[in-house]
Amino acid sequence: MAELEDPTVMPKLINFLSCLLQRVAESNDQNLSVHLQHHKISAFHGLTRPAISIQSYLDRIFKYANCSPCCFVVAYIYLDRFVQRQPSLPINSFNVHRLLITSVLVSAKFMDDTYYNNAYYAKVGGISTAEINFLEVDFLFGLGFHLNVTPNTFHSYYSYLQRQMLLLQPPLSSTSAKSELILTARALKPHFCFDEDEASHKKQQLAAV
């Protein structure tokens, strides 16, 4: 999509995606502690919360991965597919960083003609090559190897992101910001935005707003 090539667009998208994931992770952390929900421990789950923020981590990936801009939208689609297929593995503060680096790696391999190898992505993500190799395989199985993204699917997800970015553009009043954050968190838990049935994309998008 040509719009993503605009140098002013991607920083905004990266910032929004990081905020989105931060809210989802915090919401799921709270649900786990308040409602004592049992979340499955996976290979993506760290023993402690990483010291680096989601914003800084995604900025780092964006800076060093050098993948095409569309890869970040596709990575977002993959994360949505993953949490839909793996409802016992919601995104939280312990797994979001590993899920991010893995989703971008997989999207770059699928979308781009040239891309960095796993060892490079491991350095960007601050993990070992052996670990990212394992995470990649686990992520692919978690997706059921459903990697293809149709133009309609891409457009639906990107349009959703555009609308949400407009809704959350600062400045917002504290009341409207709070209500919108609640709406966004609900939209992303357990699904990021909508069911990926091609026939129901438009209907689901309208329901998500």
XYZ file of C-alpha atoms in Angstrom, residues 10-205:
196
model
C 4.845 4.459 9.794
C 6.034 6.180 13.002
C 2.395 6.910 13.814
C 1.396 3.333 13.063
C 4.234 1.911 15.154
C 3.302 4.179 18.032
C -0.342 3.184 17.808
C 0.405 -0.535 17.608
C 2.639 -0.329 20.666
C -0.064 1.520 22.625
C -2.636 -1.008 21.477
C -0.527 -3.966 22.589
C 0.331 -2.251 25.866
C -3.342 -1.858 26.721
C -4.157 -5.436 25.790
C -1.229 -6.801 27.810
C -2.154 -4.742 30.859
C -5.796 -5.722 30.574
C -4.941 -9.417 30.395
C -2.469 -9.041 33.273
C -5.245 -7.545 35.362
C -7.717 -10.265 34.420
C -5.206 -12.901 35.393
C -4.616 -11.382 38.823
C -8.199 -10.336 39.594
C -10.133 -13.255 38.187
C -7.395 -15.837 38.690
C -7.756 -16.982 35.116
C -5.462 -19.810 34.140
C -3.312 -18.832 31.190
C -1.249 -21.466 29.487
C 2.512 -20.987 29.750
C 4.145 -21.116 26.330
C 7.580 -20.743 24.782
C 6.803 -17.031 24.400
C 6.335 -16.559 28.133
C 9.276 -14.986 29.962
C 10.072 -15.590 33.612
C 9.885 -11.843 34.255
C 8.521 -8.814 32.451
C 11.170 -7.407 30.087
C 12.673 -4.131 31.244
C 12.254 -2.561 27.805
C 8.823 -1.081 27.096
C 6.659 -2.333 24.252
C 7.002 1.073 22.592
C 10.814 1.004 22.730
C 10.918 -2.629 21.631
C 8.710 -2.069 18.598
C 10.643 1.097 17.740
C 13.826 -0.971 17.838
C 12.335 -3.614 15.537
C 11.122 -0.919 13.138
C 14.547 0.743 13.117
C 16.676 -2.333 12.549
C 14.509 -4.921 10.774
C 14.447 -2.904 7.534
C 11.446 -4.850 6.332
C 8.766 -3.359 4.106
C 6.160 -1.243 5.940
C 3.358 -3.652 5.121
C 5.107 -6.299 7.237
C 3.976 -4.561 10.415
C 0.336 -4.679 9.363
C 0.740 -8.325 8.387
C 2.444 -9.034 11.725
C -0.601 -7.487 13.404
C -2.853 -9.790 11.354
C -0.739 -12.793 12.373
C -0.995 -11.841 16.037
C -4.764 -11.634 15.684
C -4.895 -15.056 14.044
C -2.626 -16.459 16.730
C -4.736 -15.286 19.676
C -7.918 -16.435 17.950
C -6.485 -19.908 17.411
C -4.829 -20.016 20.831
C -7.404 -18.571 23.279
C -5.509 -19.967 26.268
C -2.490 -17.833 25.278
C -3.681 -14.219 25.533
C -1.145 -11.475 24.982
C 0.265 -10.253 28.285
C 3.334 -8.491 29.646
C 5.293 -11.740 29.827
C 4.887 -12.846 26.198
C 4.170 -9.741 24.108
C 7.822 -8.963 23.267
C 8.612 -12.446 21.972
C 5.343 -12.551 20.045
C 6.195 -9.219 18.441
C 9.675 -10.096 17.219
C 8.471 -13.481 15.971
C 5.447 -12.090 14.135
C 7.575 -9.484 12.354
C 10.166 -12.111 11.435
C 7.518 -14.405 9.951
C 5.771 -11.582 8.099
C 9.065 -10.352 6.617
C 9.892 -13.824 5.358
C 6.472 -14.193 3.786
C 6.090 -10.682 2.345
C 9.583 -9.523 1.352
C 11.886 -10.818 -1.364
C 14.929 -10.122 0.794
C 15.107 -10.180 4.575
C 17.567 -10.655 7.413
C 18.178 -14.117 8.801
C 17.071 -15.441 12.174
C 20.395 -14.676 13.834
C 19.990 -11.009 12.964
C 16.413 -10.889 14.277
C 17.570 -12.612 17.442
C 20.055 -9.787 18.054
C 17.388 -7.175 17.358
C 15.020 -8.913 19.744
C 17.590 -9.523 22.459
C 17.255 -13.309 22.453
C 19.389 -16.189 21.241
C 19.282 -17.593 17.719
C 18.247 -20.975 19.091
C 15.324 -19.373 20.904
C 14.023 -17.412 17.926
C 14.298 -20.535 15.772
C 12.105 -22.357 18.267
C 9.679 -19.439 18.596
C 9.297 -19.221 14.828
C 8.300 -22.875 14.578
C 5.943 -22.574 17.556
C 4.346 -19.470 16.065
C 3.844 -21.143 12.692
C 2.137 -24.120 14.296
C 0.085 -21.724 16.417
C -1.100 -20.080 13.205
C -1.815 -23.434 11.626
C 0.592 -22.222 8.915
C -2.128 -19.787 7.805
C 0.201 -17.130 6.418
C -1.515 -15.921 3.285
C -3.074 -12.470 3.576
C -5.467 -11.466 0.806
C -5.671 -7.845 -0.359
C -9.173 -7.628 1.147
C -7.941 -8.873 4.512
C -5.001 -6.474 4.496
C -7.234 -3.547 3.581
C -9.762 -4.444 6.291
C -7.160 -4.583 9.034
C -5.333 -1.489 7.865
C -8.590 0.456 7.566
C -9.451 -0.577 11.112
C -6.079 0.657 12.333
C -6.527 3.946 10.489
C -9.931 4.549 12.085
C -8.658 3.711 15.542
C -5.649 5.996 15.110
C -7.959 8.861 14.188
C -10.176 8.166 17.190
C -7.223 8.133 19.557
C -5.354 11.119 18.194
C -4.357 13.512 21.002
C -5.487 15.657 22.569
C -8.330 13.701 24.132
C -10.264 14.548 27.236
C -9.599 12.172 30.110
C -13.178 10.883 29.976
C -13.247 10.176 26.249
C -9.749 8.684 26.352
C -10.715 6.322 29.143
C -13.850 5.117 27.381
C -11.966 4.634 24.109
C -9.210 2.653 25.806
C -11.819 0.345 27.296
C -13.405 -0.111 23.881
C -10.069 -0.822 22.242
C -9.030 -3.302 24.918
C -12.305 -5.156 24.524
C -11.906 -5.216 20.754
C -8.490 -6.793 21.135
C -9.378 -9.385 23.708
C -9.396 -12.182 22.748
C -9.490 -10.933 19.144
C -7.696 -7.884 17.811
C -10.584 -6.588 15.760
C -12.752 -9.042 13.885
C -13.242 -12.548 12.603
C -11.296 -13.078 9.407
C -14.159 -14.549 7.432
C -13.814 -12.657 4.132
C -17.577 -12.416 3.658
C -18.133 -10.812 7.038
C -15.235 -8.337 7.052
C -17.315 -5.238 6.456
C -20.015 -6.258 8.927
C -17.436 -7.048 11.598
C -15.629 -3.765 11.018
